[in-house]
Structure formats: C-alpha cells, structure tokens
CSV table of N, CA and C in Angstrom, one decimal:
chain,number,residue,atom,x,y,z
A,16,MET,N,121.2,83.4,40.3
A,16,MET,CA,119.5,84.0,40.3
A,16,MET,C,118.6,82.5,41.3
A,17,ARG,N,118.3,82.0,39.6
A,17,ARG,CA,117.8,80.8,40.2
A,17,ARG,C,118.3,79.9,41.7
A,18,LYS,N,119.3,80.2,41.8
A,18,LYS,CA,119.9,78.8,43.1
A,18,LYS,C,119.7,79.8,44.4
A,19,VAL,N,119.4,81.1,43.9
A,19,VAL,CA,119.3,82.1,45.1
A,19,VAL,C,117.7,81.7,45.9
A,20,SER,N,116.8,81.7,44.5
A,20,SER,CA,115.2,82.0,44.7
A,20,SER,C,115.0,80.2,45.3
A,21,THR,N,115.6,79.1,45.1
A,21,THR,CA,115.5,77.9,45.4
A,21,THR,C,115.7,77.5,47.0
A,22,ALA,N,116.7,78.7,46.9
A,22,ALA,CA,117.3,78.3,48.3
A,22,ALA,C,116.2,78.9,49.7
A,23,VAL,N,115.8,80.2,48.8
A,23,VAL,CA,114.7,81.4,49.9
A,23,VAL,C,113.7,79.9,49.9
A,24,VAL,N,113.2,79.7,48.9
A,24,VAL,CA,112.2,78.7,48.9
A,24,VAL,C,112.5,77.6,49.9
A,25,ALA,N,113.5,77.3,49.5
A,25,ALA,CA,113.6,76.2,50.7
A,25,ALA,C,113.5,76.5,52.0
A,26,VAL,N,114.6,77.7,52.7
A,26,VAL,CA,114.2,78.3,53.8
A,26,VAL,C,112.7,78.5,54.1
A,27,LEU,N,111.9,79.0,53.5
A,27,LEU,CA,110.6,79.5,53.6
A,27,LEU,C,109.8,77.9,54.3
A,28,LEU,N,109.8,77.1,53.1
A,28,LEU,CA,109.1,75.6,53.6
A,28,LEU,C,109.8,75.4,54.8
A,29,GLY,N,110.5,75.4,54.5
A,29,GLY,CA,111.2,74.2,56.4
A,29,GLY,C,110.7,75.1,57.4
A,30,SER,N,110.6,76.7,57.7
A,30,SER,CA,110.3,77.6,58.7
A,30,SER,C,108.8,77.4,58.6
A,31,ALA,N,107.9,77.1,57.7
A,31,ALA,CA,106.5,77.1,58.0
A,31,ALA,C,106.7,75.5,58.4
A,32,LEU,N,107.1,74.3,58.1
A,32,LEU,CA,107.1,73.1,58.2
A,32,LEU,C,106.7,73.7,59.6
A,33,ALA,N,108.3,73.9,60.7
A,33,ALA,CA,108.7,73.7,62.0
A,33,ALA,C,107.9,74.4,62.2
A,34,LEU,N,107.1,75.9,61.8
A,34,LEU,CA,105.7,76.3,62.8
A,34,LEU,C,104.4,75.4,62.8
A,35,SER,N,104.2,75.2,61.6
A,35,SER,CA,102.8,74.1,61.9
A,35,SER,C,102.7,72.9,62.6
A,36,SER,N,104.1,72.2,63.2
A,36,SER,CA,104.6,71.0,64.2
A,36,SER,C,104.3,71.8,65.3
A,37,ALA,N,104.2,72.8,65.5
A,37,ALA,CA,104.5,73.1,66.8
A,37,ALA,C,103.6,73.8,67.1
A,38,SER,N,102.4,73.5,67.8
A,38,SER,CA,101.2,74.8,67.9
A,38,SER,C,100.6,74.5,68.8
A,39,PRO,N,101.4,74.9,70.1
A,39,PRO,CA,100.8,74.4,71.1
A,39,PRO,C,99.5,75.2,71.9
A,40,GLY,N,98.8,76.3,71.1
A,40,GLY,CA,97.9,76.9,71.4
A,40,GLY,C,96.6,76.8,70.7
A,41,VAL,N,96.6,75.7,70.1
A,41,VAL,CA,95.7,75.1,69.3
A,41,VAL,C,95.0,74.4,70.3
A,42,ALA,N,93.3,74.4,70.2
A,42,ALA,CA,92.6,73.5,71.2
A,42,ALA,C,92.7,72.2,70.2
A,43,ARG,N,92.1,71.2,71.1
A,43,ARG,CA,91.7,69.7,70.7
A,43,ARG,C,90.3,69.8,70.3
A,44,ASP,N,90.1,69.2,69.6
A,44,ASP,CA,88.4,68.9,68.6
A,44,ASP,C,87.5,68.9,70.4
A,45,ASP,N,88.0,68.3,71.0
A,45,ASP,CA,86.6,67.8,72.3
A,45,ASP,C,86.8,68.9,73.4
A,46,GLU,N,87.9,69.9,73.1
A,46,GLU,CA,87.6,71.0,74.0
A,46,GLU,C,86.7,72.6,74.3
A,47,MET,N,86.7,72.6,75.3
A,47,MET,CA,85.9,73.9,74.8
A,47,MET,C,86.0,75.0,76.1
A,48,ARG,N,85.9,76.3,74.9
A,48,ARG,CA,86.6,77.5,76.3
A,48,ARG,C,85.9,78.8,76.3
A,49,ARG,N,86.2,79.3,77.4
A,49,ARG,CA,85.1,80.4,77.7
A,49,ARG,C,86.0,81.5,78.6
A,50,HIS,N,85.9,82.4,78.7
A,50,HIS,CA,86.9,83.6,79.2
A,50,HIS,C,85.8,85.1,79.4
A,51,GLY,N,86.7,85.6,80.4
A,51,GLY,CA,85.5,87.2,80.6
A,51,GLY,C,86.4,87.7,81.7
A,52,PRO,N,85.8,88.8,82.2
A,52,PRO,CA,86.2,89.4,83.1
A,52,PRO,C,86.1,89.4,84.0
A,53,CYS,N,86.5,90.0,85.7
A,53,CYS,CA,86.4,89.8,87.1
A,53,CYS,C,85.2,91.3,87.1
A,54,THR,N,85.0,91.6,88.1
A,54,THR,CA,84.6,91.9,88.9
A,54,THR,C,85.6,93.4,89.3
A,55,GLY,N,87.1,93.2,89.2
A,55,GLY,CA,88.3,93.2,89.2
A,55,GLY,C,89.0,93.9,88.0
A,56,PRO,N,90.2,93.9,88.0
A,56,PRO,CA,91.4,93.8,87.2
A,56,PRO,C,91.1,92.5,86.6
A,57,SER,N,91.2,91.2,87.2
A,57,SER,CA,91.8,89.9,86.7
A,57,SER,C,90.5,89.4,85.5
A,58,ASP,N,91.1,88.3,84.9
A,58,ASP,CA,90.0,87.8,84.4
A,58,ASP,C,89.9,86.7,84.5
A,59,TRP,N,89.1,85.8,83.8
A,59,TRP,CA,89.5,84.1,84.4
A,59,TRP,C,89.2,83.2,83.1
A,60,ARG,N,89.4,82.0,83.1
A,60,ARG,CA,89.4,81.3,81.9
A,60,ARG,C,88.9,80.0,82.3
A,61,LEU,N,88.2,79.0,81.5
A,61,LEU,CA,87.7,78.2,81.7
A,61,LEU,C,87.8,77.5,80.8
A,62,GLU,N,87.9,76.0,80.7
A,62,GLU,CA,88.6,75.0,79.9
A,62,GLU,C,88.0,73.3,80.6
A,63,VAL,N,86.9,72.7,79.6
A,63,VAL,CA,86.9,71.6,79.5
A,63,VAL,C,87.6,71.0,78.3
A,64,ARG,N,87.9,70.0,78.5
A,64,ARG,CA,87.8,68.5,77.5
A,64,ARG,C,87.8,67.1,77.9
A,65,ARG,N,87.4,66.5,77.3
A,65,ARG,CA,87.5,64.9,77.9
A,65,ARG,C,88.8,64.3,77.9
A,66,GLU,N,88.5,63.9,79.2
A,66,GLU,CA,89.7,62.9,79.3
A,66,GLU,C,90.0,61.5,79.4
A,67,ASP,N,88.8,60.8,79.1
A,67,ASP,CA,88.7,59.6,78.9
A,67,ASP,C,86.9,59.4,78.7
A,68,ALA,N,86.3,58.2,78.3
A,68,ALA,CA,84.9,58.2,78.1
A,68,ALA,C,84.3,58.5,79.2
A,69,ARG,N,84.6,58.4,80.6
A,69,ARG,CA,84.0,58.9,81.5
A,69,ARG,C,84.1,60.1,82.9
A,70,THR,N,85.3,61.2,82.2
A,70,THR,CA,85.7,61.5,82.7
A,70,THR,C,86.0,62.8,82.0
A,71,LEU,N,85.8,64.4,82.6
A,71,LEU,CA,86.3,65.3,81.8
A,71,LEU,C,87.6,66.1,83.0
A,72,ARG,N,88.5,66.6,81.8
A,72,ARG,CA,89.0,67.3,82.6
A,72,ARG,C,88.9,69.0,82.9
A,73,VAL,N,88.9,69.5,83.9
A,73,VAL,CA,88.8,70.9,84.2
A,73,VAL,C,89.8,72.1,84.3
A,74,ARG,N,89.7,72.5,83.9
A,74,ARG,CA,90.6,74.1,84.0
A,74,ARG,C,90.3,75.2,84.4
A,75,PHE,N,90.3,75.8,85.5
A,75,PHE,CA,89.8,77.3,85.7
A,75,PHE,C,91.1,78.2,85.8
A,76,ARG,N,91.4,79.4,85.2
A,76,ARG,CA,92.6,80.5,85.6
A,76,ARG,C,92.0,81.2,85.9
A,77,ILE,N,92.7,82.2,86.7
A,77,ILE,CA,92.2,83.7,86.5
A,77,ILE,C,94.0,84.2,86.7
A,78,ASP,N,94.0,85.2,86.0
A,78,ASP,CA,95.3,85.8,85.9
A,78,ASP,C,94.9,87.9,85.9
A,79,HIS,N,96.2,88.4,86.1
A,79,HIS,CA,96.5,89.9,86.0
A,79,HIS,C,96.0,90.7,87.3
A,80,GLY,N,95.3,89.3,88.8
A,80,GLY,CA,95.3,89.9,90.0
A,80,GLY,C,96.9,90.6,90.6
A,81,PRO,N,96.7,90.7,92.0
A,81,PRO,CA,97.6,90.9,92.9
A,81,PRO,C,98.5,90.1,93.1
A,82,ALA,N,99.7,89.7,93.3
A,82,ALA,CA,100.4,88.8,94.0
A,82,ALA,C,100.6,88.4,95.0
A,83,GLY,N,100.6,87.0,95.0
A,83,GLY,CA,100.0,86.4,96.8
A,83,GLY,C,98.6,86.6,97.7
A,84,ALA,N,98.1,86.7,96.8
A,84,ALA,CA,96.4,87.1,97.4
A,84,ALA,C,95.9,86.0,97.3
A,85,THR,N,95.2,85.6,98.4
A,85,THR,CA,94.2,84.2,98.5
A,85,THR,C,93.0,84.3,97.8
A,86,TRP,N,92.8,83.3,96.7
A,86,TRP,CA,91.6,82.6,96.2
A,86,TRP,C,90.7,81.6,96.8
A,87,GLU,N,89.5,81.9,96.9
A,87,GLU,CA,88.8,80.6,97.6
A,87,GLU,C,88.2,80.8,96.2
A,88,LEU,N,88.4,78.9,95.4
A,88,LEU,CA,88.2,78.4,94.5
A,88,LEU,C,86.7,77.2,94.2
A,89,PHE,N,85.6,77.5,93.7
A,89,PHE,CA,84.9,76.8,93.5
A,89,PHE,C,84.7,76.0,92.2
A,90,LEU,N,84.3,74.3,92.3
A,90,LEU,CA,84.4,73.8,90.5
A,90,LEU,C,82.9,73.4,91.1
A,91,SER,N,81.5,73.3,89.8
A,91,SER,CA,80.8,72.3,89.6
A,91,SER,C,80.3,72.0,88.5
A,92,ASP,N,79.1,70.6,88.4
A,92,ASP,CA,79.0,70.0,86.8
A,92,ASP,C,77.5,69.9,87.6
A,93,ASN,N,76.9,70.8,86.4
A,93,ASN,CA,75.3,70.2,86.9
A,93,ASN,C,74.8,70.7,88.2
A,94,GLY,N,75.8,71.5,89.1
A,94,GLY,CA,75.4,71.7,90.2
A,94,GLY,C,75.4,71.6,92.0
A,95,ALA,N,76.7,69.8,90.9
A,95,ALA,CA,77.4,69.5,92.1
A,95,ALA,C,78.8,69.5,92.1
A,96,ARG,N,78.9,70.0,93.1
A,96,ARG,CA,80.1,70.2,93.8
A,96,ARG,C,81.3,69.1,93.5
A,97,PHE,N,82.5,69.5,92.8
A,97,PHE,CA,83.4,68.7,92.7
A,97,PHE,C,85.2,69.2,93.0
A,98,PHE,N,85.0,70.7,93.4
A,98,PHE,CA,86.2,71.0,93.9
A,98,PHE,C,86.0,72.2,94.6
A,99,ALA,N,86.8,72.8,95.8
A,99,ALA,CA,86.5,73.6,96.7
A,99,ALA,C,87.6,74.1,97.4
A,100,GLY,N,88.5,74.7,97.0
A,100,GLY,CA,89.4,74.7,97.8
A,100,GLY,C,90.3,76.4,97.6
A,101,THR,N,91.6,76.6,98.6
A,101,THR,CA,92.3,77.7,98.4
A,101,THR,C,93.6,77.9,97.4
A,102,ARG,N,93.9,78.6,96.9
A,102,ARG,CA,94.7,78.8,96.1
A,102,ARG,C,95.5,80.5,96.5
A,103,THR,N,97.4,80.4,96.5
A,103,THR,CA,97.8,81.6,96.1
A,103,THR,C,97.8,82.1,95.0
A,104,SER,N,98.0,83.1,94.8
A,104,SER,CA,98.2,83.9,93.6
A,104,SER,C,99.9,83.8,93.1
A,105,ASP,N,100.6,83.5,91.9
A,105,ASP,CA,102.0,83.9,92.1
A,105,ASP,C,102.8,85.0,91.8
A,106,ALA,N,103.8,85.2,91.7
A,106,ALA,CA,104.1,86.5,91.3
A,106,ALA,C,103.8,87.0,90.3
A,107,GLY,N,102.9,86.7,89.2
A,107,GLY,CA,102.1,87.2,88.1
A,107,GLY,C,100.9,87.2,87.9
A,108,GLY,N,100.4,86.7,89.4
A,108,GLY,CA,99.0,87.2,90.1
A,108,GLY,C,98.1,86.3,89.4
A,109,GLU,N,98.7,85.2,88.8
A,109,GLU,CA,98.2,84.1,88.2
A,109,GLU,C,97.5,83.0,89.2
A,110,VAL,N,96.5,82.3,89.3
A,110,VAL,CA,95.6,81.0,90.6
A,110,VAL,C,95.3,80.2,88.7
A,111,ARG,N,95.9,78.8,89.4
A,111,ARG,CA,95.3,78.1,88.3
A,111,ARG,C,94.5,76.7,89.3
A,112,VAL,N,93.5,76.2,88.8
A,112,VAL,CA,93.2,74.7,89.2
A,112,VAL,C,92.6,73.9,88.1
A,113,ALA,N,93.1,72.8,88.7
A,113,ALA,CA,92.6,71.1,87.0
A,113,ALA,C,92.0,70.5,87.8
A,114,ARG,N,90.8,69.7,87.8
A,114,ARG,CA,90.3,69.0,88.5
A,114,ARG,C,89.8,68.2,87.6
A,115,PRO,N,89.8,66.6,87.7
A,115,PRO,CA,88.8,65.8,87.1
A,115,PRO,C,87.3,65.9,87.4
A,116,ALA,N,86.3,65.8,86.3
A,116,ALA,CA,84.7,65.5,86.7
A,116,ALA,C,84.6,64.7,86.0
A,117,LYS,N,83.5,63.9,86.8
A,117,LYS,CA,82.7,62.5,86.1
A,117,LYS,C,82.1,63.2,85.0
A,118,ASP,N,81.6,62.6,83.7
A,118,ASP,CA,81.1,63.1,82.6
A,118,ASP,C,79.3,62.3,83.1
A,119,ARG,N,79.3,63.2,83.3
A,119,ARG,CA,77.3,62.9,83.4
A,119,ARG,C,76.5,63.1,81.9
A,120,ALA,N,75.3,62.0,82.7
A,120,ALA,CA,74.4,61.8,81.0
A,120,ALA,C,74.2,63.8,80.5
A,121,GLY,N,74.0,63.6,78.9
A,121,GLY,CA,73.6,64.9,78.6
A,121,GLY,C,74.7,65.8,78.6
A,122,THR,N,74.1,67.7,79.0
A,122,THR,CA,74.9,68.3,78.5
A,122,THR,C,75.3,68.5,80.0
A,123,ASP,N,77.1,68.9,80.3
A,123,ASP,CA,77.1,69.1,81.4
A,123,ASP,C,77.4,70.5,81.8
A,124,ARG,N,77.1,70.9,82.9
A,124,ARG,CA,76.7,72.6,83.0
A,124,ARG,C,77.9,72.7,83.8
A,125,ILE,N,79.4,73.7,83.4
A,125,ILE,CA,80.3,73.2,84.0
A,125,ILE,C,80.7,74.9,84.5
A,126,LYS,N,80.9,75.2,86.1
A,126,LYS,CA,80.4,76.6,86.4
A,126,LYS,C,81.9,76.8,87.5
A,127,ALA,N,82.5,77.6,87.5
A,127,ALA,CA,84.0,78.0,88.1
A,127,ALA,C,83.5,78.9,88.3
A,128,TYR,N,84.2,79.6,89.5
A,128,TYR,CA,83.9,80.5,90.4
A,128,TYR,C,85.1,81.0,91.1
A,129,GLY,N,85.4,82.1,91.7
A,129,GLY,CA,87.0,82.6,92.1
A,129,GLY,C,86.4,84.0,93.0
A,130,TYR,N,86.6,83.6,94.5
A,130,TYR,CA,86.6,84.9,95.5
A,130,TYR,C,88.0,85.3,96.2
A,131,SER,N,88.0,86.8,95.8
A,131,SER,CA,90.0,87.6,95.9
A,131,SER,C,89.7,87.8,97.9
A,132,ARG,N,90.1,87.0,98.4
A,132,ARG,CA,89.7,87.4,100.3
A,132,ARG,C,90.7,89.1,100.1
A,133,ALA,N,92.2,89.2,99.5
A,133,ALA,CA,92.1,90.5,99.6
A,133,ALA,C,91.8,91.4,99.1
A,134,THR,N,90.7,90.9,98.0
A,134,THR,CA,90.4,92.3,97.5
A,134,THR,C,88.8,92.5,97.4
A,135,GLY,N,88.3,91.2,97.7
A,135,GLY,CA,86.8,91.1,97.6
A,135,GLY,C,86.3,91.0,95.9
A,136,GLU,N,87.4,90.6,95.3
A,136,GLU,CA,87.2,90.7,93.9
A,136,GLU,C,86.3,89.5,93.1
A,137,VAL,N,85.8,89.1,92.6
A,137,VAL,CA,85.0,87.4,91.8
A,137,VAL,C,85.2,87.6,90.6
A,138,CYS,N,85.9,86.5,90.1
A,138,CYS,CA,85.4,85.9,88.5
A,138,CYS,C,85.1,84.5,88.8
A,139,SER,N,83.9,84.6,87.9
A,139,SER,CA,82.4,83.3,87.4
A,139,SER,C,82.5,83.5,86.0
A,140,GLY,N,82.0,82.1,86.0
A,140,GLY,CA,82.0,81.7,84.4
A,140,GLY,C,81.3,80.6,84.2
A,141,SER,N,81.0,80.2,83.2
A,141,SER,CA,80.2,78.4,83.4
A,141,SER,C,80.4,78.3,81.9
A,142,LEU,N,80.7,77.3,81.7
A,142,LEU,CA,79.8,76.4,80.2
A,142,LEU,C,79.1,75.9,79.7
A,143,PRO,N,78.4,75.3,79.0
A,143,PRO,CA,77.8,73.8,78.9
A,143,PRO,C,78.5,72.6,77.7
A,144,TYR,N,79.3,71.9,78.1
A,144,TYR,CA,80.3,70.7,77.7
A,144,TYR,C,79.0,69.6,77.3
A,145,ASP,N,79.1,69.7,76.1
A,145,ASP,CA,78.5,68.5,75.3
A,145,ASP,C,79.1,68.0,74.2
A,146,ARG,N,80.2,67.3,74.2
A,146,ARG,CA,81.2,67.0,73.5
A,146,ARG,C,81.7,65.5,73.8
C-alpha cells in the first residue's frame, strides 16, 4: 500500500511541476490588459507591455466578429496616432494588430479603435500605461 501512495504522490508532483512550468496565459509584470464588448457581437482586448527602455508593445485584438470582414483599425498614444490600417478577420472572426509605440514621459494613454466596414460595428478601448 505504501508503494502505491508513493507512486501516486510522485505522479501528482510531476504533473504539478509540468503544469507550473508551462503557463502561457500568465501576463508579465509590466503588462497591462483591458477588454470589453463592442457595439455588436464582437469583443476587444488591448494589451500593453514594455518592449525595451524606450518602446512599448501594443496589441489590439477583436474576436467573435464575422469571418472575412474588413476592419479599419487605429492606435494612438497620448493622442498621437502610431497605427492606422485595415485588417480582414480570419475564419474565426478574429482581427489582430501589434505595433511598437514610443514610450512617452509620464503615463501613456493608449487608445485602440476598430470599425467594421461590413457591419458598422465599433470596438474601442483605452488604458493608461505607467509601468
């Protein structure tokens, strides 16, 4: 009986170690995230993290929209636009954009905006980044 309990404990510990070392969903200490609903069926997610001493990495994602829809996307930092472009949603209705932004003095006020040409849906969000 004791050998069985030791084996079970060893398996459980091994599984726990394997799971703890593979944690893809864990955010870095310097990353901030916000998410919310759009004006239609989609939802958005905005992520900002430090790339290096002078640069931020901004990611904006829209999920659950119609497949093949064209979206106009805009990103700004303290009112200064650093990305404007179009993207077409994939088969799962997802649109993504990731861009670097200059780290400005003080709190960076990152804003993201998406407009679907196909449906008229709007997704917008913002977050103050100060890490």
